[in-house]
Short mmCIF file of C-alpha atoms in Angstrom, two decimals:
data_model
loop_
_atom_site.label_atom_id
_atom_site.label_comp_id
_atom_site.label_asym_id
_atom_site.label_seq_id
_atom_site.Cartn_x
_atom_site.Cartn_y
_atom_site.Cartn_z
CA TRP A 36 0.00 0.00 0.00
CA PHE A 37 2.93 2.38 0.56
CA PRO A 38 5.92 3.43 -1.59
CA ARG A 39 8.94 1.22 -1.06
CA ARG A 40 11.11 4.18 -0.07
CA TYR A 41 9.05 4.46 3.12
CA ILE A 42 9.57 0.87 4.28
CA GLY A 43 11.64 1.98 7.28
CA ILE A 44 9.06 4.51 8.41
CA ILE A 45 6.17 2.07 7.99
CA SER A 46 8.04 -0.67 9.90
CA GLY A 47 8.65 1.73 12.75
CA PHE A 48 5.05 2.93 12.78
CA SER A 49 3.76 -0.65 12.95
CA GLN A 50 6.03 -1.27 15.94
CA PHE A 51 4.72 1.94 17.53
CA ILE A 52 1.15 0.66 17.28
CA GLY A 53 2.25 -2.70 18.69
CA THR A 54 3.69 -1.12 21.83
CA LEU A 55 0.39 0.43 22.88
CA GLY A 56 -0.52 -2.88 24.55
CA PRO A 57 2.58 -3.08 26.79
CA ILE A 58 2.29 0.64 27.59
CA LEU A 59 -1.26 0.20 28.87
CA ALA A 60 -0.42 -3.10 30.57
CA GLY A 61 2.02 -1.38 32.95
CA GLY A 62 1.10 1.55 35.16
CA PRO A 63 -2.33 2.37 33.64
CA ILE A 64 -3.75 -1.13 34.11
CA ILE A 65 -2.41 -1.46 37.65
CA LYS A 66 -3.85 1.94 38.57
CA LEU A 67 -7.19 0.92 37.07
CA LEU A 68 -7.28 -2.26 39.16
CA MET A 69 -6.27 -0.43 42.34
CA ASP A 70 -8.78 2.42 41.91
CA SER A 71 -11.76 0.30 40.91
CA ASP A 72 -13.62 -2.83 41.95
CA LEU A 73 -12.72 -4.52 38.68
CA SER A 74 -11.13 -7.97 39.12
CA TRP A 75 -8.25 -9.10 36.95
CA GLN A 76 -10.43 -11.94 35.59
CA ARG A 77 -13.06 -9.45 34.44
CA LEU A 78 -10.32 -7.26 32.98
CA MET A 79 -9.04 -10.20 30.91
CA ASP A 80 -12.58 -10.77 29.64
CA LEU A 81 -12.81 -7.12 28.54
CA ILE A 82 -9.42 -7.27 26.81
CA GLY A 83 -10.50 -10.41 24.98
CA PHE A 84 -13.67 -8.68 23.83
CA VAL A 85 -11.67 -5.70 22.54
CA GLY A 86 -9.33 -8.07 20.69
CA PHE A 87 -12.28 -9.83 19.04
CA ALA A 88 -13.76 -6.47 18.02
CA MET A 89 -10.42 -5.47 16.45
CA VAL A 90 -10.36 -8.71 14.46
CA MET A 91 -13.81 -7.97 13.06
CA ILE A 92 -12.82 -4.39 12.19
CA MET A 93 -9.71 -5.61 10.36
CA PHE A 94 -11.73 -8.24 8.51
CA ILE A 95 -14.10 -5.54 7.26
CA LEU A 96 -11.64 -2.74 6.49
CA ILE A 97 -8.36 -4.31 5.30
CA ARG A 98 -8.24 -4.90 1.57
CA ASN A 99 -5.64 -5.70 -1.05
CA LYS A 100 -4.29 -2.69 -2.88
CA LYS A 101 -6.51 -1.70 -5.79
CA ARG A 102 -5.18 -1.54 -9.32
CA ASN A 103 -5.18 1.84 -10.96
CA GLY A 104 -6.97 0.51 -14.02
CA LYS A 105 -4.14 1.50 -16.36
CA SER A 106 -1.29 -0.88 -15.60
CA VAL A 107 -0.60 -4.02 -13.64
CA THR A 108 2.57 -5.64 -12.33
CA ILE A 109 3.03 -9.23 -13.50
CA TYR A 110 5.61 -11.36 -11.72
CA LEU A 111 7.17 -13.82 -14.15
CA ARG A 112 8.16 -16.63 -11.83
CA GLU A 113 7.20 -20.24 -11.35
CA GLU A 114 5.30 -21.06 -8.16
CA ARG A 115 7.38 -23.20 -5.78
CA PRO A 116 6.60 -25.19 -2.62
CA PHE A 117 7.04 -23.40 0.68
CA GLN A 118 9.99 -25.59 1.67
CA ASP A 119 11.87 -24.32 -1.38
CA TYR A 120 11.54 -20.77 -0.08
CA LEU A 121 12.87 -21.87 3.30
CA LYS A 122 15.77 -23.61 1.60
CA THR A 123 16.57 -20.44 -0.34
CA LEU A 124 16.54 -18.36 2.85
CA SER A 125 18.66 -20.90 4.73
CA LYS A 126 21.42 -20.36 2.18
CA ASN A 127 21.37 -16.60 2.68
CA PRO A 128 23.65 -15.80 5.65
CA GLN A 129 22.32 -12.23 5.91
CA VAL A 130 18.92 -13.58 6.93
CA TRP A 131 20.40 -15.41 9.91
CA PHE A 132 22.77 -12.62 10.94
CA ILE A 133 19.93 -10.09 10.98
CA ALA A 134 17.51 -12.46 12.71
CA ILE A 135 20.02 -13.32 15.46
CA TYR A 136 20.83 -9.62 15.88
CA SER A 137 17.14 -8.79 16.29
CA GLY A 138 16.63 -11.45 18.93
CA LEU A 139 19.69 -10.39 20.94
CA ILE A 140 18.92 -6.65 20.92
CA TYR A 141 15.30 -7.19 21.96
CA ILE A 142 16.20 -9.16 25.11
CA PRO A 143 16.53 -6.11 27.46
CA LEU A 144 13.02 -5.11 26.50
CA THR A 145 11.81 -8.60 27.38
CA LEU A 146 13.64 -8.87 30.70
CA LEU A 147 13.04 -5.34 31.96
CA GLY A 148 9.79 -4.52 30.20
CA GLY A 149 8.22 -7.86 31.06
CA ALA A 150 9.59 -10.51 33.38
CA TRP A 151 11.99 -8.85 35.84
CA GLY A 152 11.59 -5.09 35.53
CA ILE A 153 8.95 -4.59 38.25
CA PRO A 154 10.66 -6.91 40.80
CA TYR A 155 13.94 -5.09 40.19
CA ILE A 156 12.48 -1.62 40.73
CA LYS A 157 10.55 -2.83 43.80
CA SER A 158 13.74 -4.31 45.29
CA MET A 159 14.97 -0.73 45.71
CA GLY A 160 12.03 0.21 47.89
CA PHE A 161 9.62 1.61 45.30
CA SER A 162 5.95 0.65 45.21
CA THR A 163 4.32 -1.62 42.63
CA GLN A 164 2.60 1.40 41.09
CA GLU A 165 5.88 3.33 40.77
CA ALA A 166 7.66 0.30 39.30
CA ALA A 167 4.87 -0.26 36.77
CA ASN A 168 5.04 3.40 35.72
CA VAL A 169 8.78 3.05 35.05
CA ILE A 170 8.12 -0.02 32.90
CA SER A 171 5.44 1.85 30.97
CA LEU A 172 7.96 4.63 30.29
CA MET A 173 10.28 2.05 28.76
CA TRP A 174 7.58 0.99 26.32
CA ILE A 175 6.69 4.62 25.61
CA GLY A 176 10.36 5.22 24.79
CA TYR A 177 10.30 2.21 22.47
CA ALA A 178 7.15 3.50 20.77
CA ILE A 179 8.63 6.97 20.22
CA GLY A 180 11.95 5.54 19.05
CA ALA A 181 10.20 3.20 16.61
CA LEU A 182 8.51 6.20 15.00
CA PHE A 183 11.77 8.05 14.38
CA VAL A 184 14.49 5.45 13.71
CA GLY A 185 12.86 4.22 10.52
CA SER A 186 12.49 7.77 9.25
CA ILE A 187 16.11 8.58 10.12
CA SER A 188 17.34 5.40 8.45
CA ASP A 189 15.38 6.16 5.28
CA ARG A 190 16.62 9.75 5.26
CA ILE A 191 20.31 8.88 5.56
CA SER A 192 19.87 5.84 3.25
CA ARG A 193 21.70 3.61 5.73
CA ARG A 194 20.67 0.66 7.93
CA ARG A 195 23.86 -0.49 9.66
CA PRO A 196 24.63 2.73 11.60
CA ILE A 197 21.22 2.50 13.29
CA LEU A 198 21.71 -1.18 14.13
CA ILE A 199 25.21 -0.58 15.52
CA PHE A 200 24.12 2.47 17.53
CA SER A 201 21.19 0.55 19.03
CA ALA A 202 23.39 -2.34 20.18
CA LEU A 203 26.21 -0.26 21.64
CA VAL A 204 24.10 2.35 23.43
CA SER A 205 21.67 -0.19 24.89
CA MET A 206 24.67 -2.08 26.28
CA MET A 207 25.96 1.09 27.96
CA LEU A 208 22.54 2.02 29.38
CA VAL A 209 22.04 -1.43 30.91
CA LEU A 210 25.50 -1.25 32.48
CA ALA A 211 24.61 2.18 33.87
CA MET A 212 21.55 0.63 35.46
CA ILE A 213 23.38 -2.37 36.93
CA LEU A 214 26.47 -0.56 38.22
CA ALA A 215 24.62 2.45 39.68
CA SER A 216 21.98 0.83 41.86
CA GLN A 217 19.86 2.54 44.53
CA GLN A 218 19.24 5.69 42.52
CA SER A 219 16.17 7.94 42.50
CA LEU A 220 12.94 7.04 40.77
CA LEU A 221 13.60 9.85 38.27
CA TYR A 222 16.95 8.26 37.40
CA TYR A 223 15.33 4.94 36.53
CA SER A 224 12.43 6.61 34.74
CA VAL A 225 14.79 8.47 32.40
CA LEU A 226 17.10 5.48 32.00
CA PHE A 227 14.32 3.06 31.12
CA ALA A 228 12.73 5.54 28.70
CA LEU A 229 16.06 6.06 26.93
CA LEU A 230 16.72 2.33 26.86
CA GLY A 231 13.36 1.66 25.21
CA CYS A 232 14.01 4.42 22.67
CA VAL A 233 17.45 3.02 21.79
CA ILE A 234 16.26 -0.60 21.51
CA ALA A 235 13.71 0.64 18.96
CA GLY A 236 16.62 0.70 16.51
CA GLN A 237 15.97 -3.04 16.25
CA THR A 238 12.88 -2.27 14.15
CA VAL A 239 15.20 -1.26 11.29
CA ALA A 240 16.24 -4.92 11.12
CA PHE A 241 12.86 -5.75 9.60
CA SER A 242 13.54 -3.36 6.73
CA THR A 243 17.09 -4.66 6.39
CA ILE A 244 16.13 -8.31 6.16
CA ALA A 245 13.42 -7.50 3.59
CA GLU A 246 16.04 -5.74 1.44
CA HIS A 247 18.42 -8.72 1.52
CA VAL A 248 16.02 -11.25 -0.01
CA ASP A 249 14.03 -11.53 -3.20
CA PHE A 250 10.38 -10.58 -3.53
CA ALA A 251 9.07 -14.13 -3.23
CA THR A 252 10.72 -14.78 0.15
CA LYS A 253 10.37 -11.33 1.74
CA ALA A 254 7.41 -12.17 3.97
CA THR A 255 8.99 -15.46 5.08
CA ALA A 256 12.27 -13.70 5.89
CA MET A 257 10.48 -11.16 8.06
CA GLY A 258 8.71 -14.07 9.75
CA ILE A 259 12.09 -15.67 10.54
CA ASN A 260 13.21 -12.35 12.02
CA ASN A 261 10.12 -12.23 14.20
CA MET A 262 10.60 -15.89 15.16
CA SER A 263 14.11 -15.15 16.41
CA VAL A 264 12.81 -12.26 18.54
CA THR A 265 10.05 -14.42 20.01
CA LEU A 266 12.26 -17.47 20.60
CA LEU A 267 15.06 -15.62 22.37
CA SER A 268 12.52 -13.54 24.31
CA SER A 269 10.95 -16.73 25.66
CA VAL A 270 14.26 -18.32 26.68
CA SER A 271 16.11 -15.33 28.15
CA PRO A 272 13.80 -14.75 31.18
CA ILE A 273 14.25 -18.39 32.20
CA ILE A 274 18.05 -18.15 32.02
CA ALA A 275 18.04 -14.83 33.86
CA GLY A 276 15.72 -16.30 36.48
CA TYR A 277 18.11 -19.16 37.23
CA LEU A 278 21.02 -16.75 37.52
CA ILE A 279 19.03 -14.51 39.87
CA ASN A 280 17.94 -17.46 42.01
CA PHE A 281 21.56 -18.57 42.45
CA SER A 282 22.42 -15.12 43.83
CA TYR A 283 20.62 -15.39 47.16
CA GLN A 284 20.46 -17.93 49.98
CA ARG A 285 18.06 -16.13 52.29
CA GLN A 286 14.84 -17.17 53.96
CA PRO A 287 12.28 -15.78 53.49
CA ILE A 288 13.07 -14.90 49.92
CA THR A 289 13.47 -11.13 49.62
CA LEU A 290 15.26 -9.85 46.55
CA ILE A 291 17.69 -6.95 46.84
CA PRO A 292 19.31 -5.07 43.90
CA SER A 293 22.58 -7.02 44.08
CA ASP A 294 20.68 -10.27 43.50
CA PHE A 295 19.86 -9.14 39.95
CA VAL A 296 23.43 -8.40 38.84
CA ASN A 297 24.32 -11.90 37.59
CA GLY A 298 21.07 -12.32 35.68
CA PHE A 299 21.07 -8.81 34.25
CA MET A 300 24.67 -9.07 33.02
CA LEU A 301 23.19 -11.31 30.36
CA MET A 302 21.82 -8.19 28.65
CA PRO A 303 25.02 -6.20 27.99
CA VAL A 304 26.85 -9.37 26.97
CA LEU A 305 24.22 -10.24 24.36
CA SER A 306 24.02 -6.62 23.20
CA ALA A 307 27.80 -6.69 22.67
CA ILE A 308 27.42 -9.83 20.55
CA GLY A 309 24.68 -8.06 18.58
CA ALA A 310 27.00 -5.11 18.00
CA ILE A 311 29.74 -7.43 16.69
CA ILE A 312 27.26 -9.02 14.28
CA ALA A 313 26.08 -5.60 13.06
CA ILE A 314 29.63 -4.26 12.61
CA PHE A 315 31.30 -7.23 10.96
CA PHE A 316 28.62 -9.45 9.42
CA ILE A 317 25.52 -7.49 8.38
CA LYS A 318 25.93 -5.86 4.98
CA GLU A 319 24.65 -2.39 4.21
CA THR A 320 21.74 -2.23 1.75
CA PHE A 321 21.69 1.58 1.34
CA CYS A 322 17.90 1.23 1.65
CA LYS A 323 17.78 -0.60 -1.69
CA PHE A 324 16.38 -4.03 -2.40
CA GLN A 325 19.36 -6.20 -3.26
CA LYS A 326 17.44 -8.73 -5.33
CA ASP A 327 14.81 -6.68 -7.14
CA PRO A 328 12.48 -8.43 -9.59
CA VAL A 329 12.46 -7.25 -13.18
CA PHE A 330 9.38 -5.08 -13.79
CA LEU A 331 7.63 -4.88 -17.14
CA LYS A 332 5.15 -2.03 -17.28
CA VAL A 333 2.42 -2.64 -19.83
CA ASP A 334 -0.95 -1.12 -20.61
CA TYR A 335 -3.63 -3.02 -18.79
CA ASN A 336 -7.30 -3.03 -19.65
CA ALA A 337 -9.48 -4.81 -17.15
CA ASN A 338 -12.29 -5.37 -19.68
CA THR A 339 -9.87 -6.92 -22.16
CA ALA A 340 -8.37 -9.14 -19.48
CA ASN A 341 -11.80 -10.34 -18.37
CA GLY A 342 -12.82 -10.99 -21.93
#
């Protein structure tokens, strides 16, 4: 539906819309539950109803792009089985480098914005409401960053500088959080917001992976990128949890900030690996599709075609 030169902006905007859920699921939802008689079970019912309503709206409104009535793009290629597309992608090292990078860079957002962020903030004496607000700020930062990084990348016609910047700066911000514990709530609010904004550079990876494959495998490649993010996001909280559990031997169990150091060191280490991948292994596309199809523009008459 949109010009190809705006692929970075559109990818970022889609990520911005996707973060509205996590933003509302932090401080706003907790405040709603605390200030009302609504139970969490009833809240889940309402969220499910909203999700169903959104599905129906999408079913009604979303359509394939209309032809302009004057010309049509015809792709001259033989249809192949799905496994052939996977085989083609498996032989493209850029697909795996970019997918692994995406999964590694997203991990701080998973650990801090989901599994361990609220317990960590609470371990420093802040309330559940305050901790949830900090987590919401992280997702707000990610949403704002997602809006701008794609536009910046498209404007400078570069992908790799954004990917490298995201990996290196997120590593430094996480280290600033780990090494400077027991700071003010404002300190963590700003830090988490900046971290979310920087991690949003990962959204450029979706544009990058689409530009490294041919037209027929573009959607599958983006699916592999998303699979890597989801897979590593599901494994990393478990690993971090084991590392955190090994850090204390107290009864009753009461976590303090130092208990999180071993588990949270996972984040800067993986971000450093992501930076190495971006610097040495991911190739620059200059915002151009590297395997463009050959287009043949011809006059198209719908009545003639139907006849």
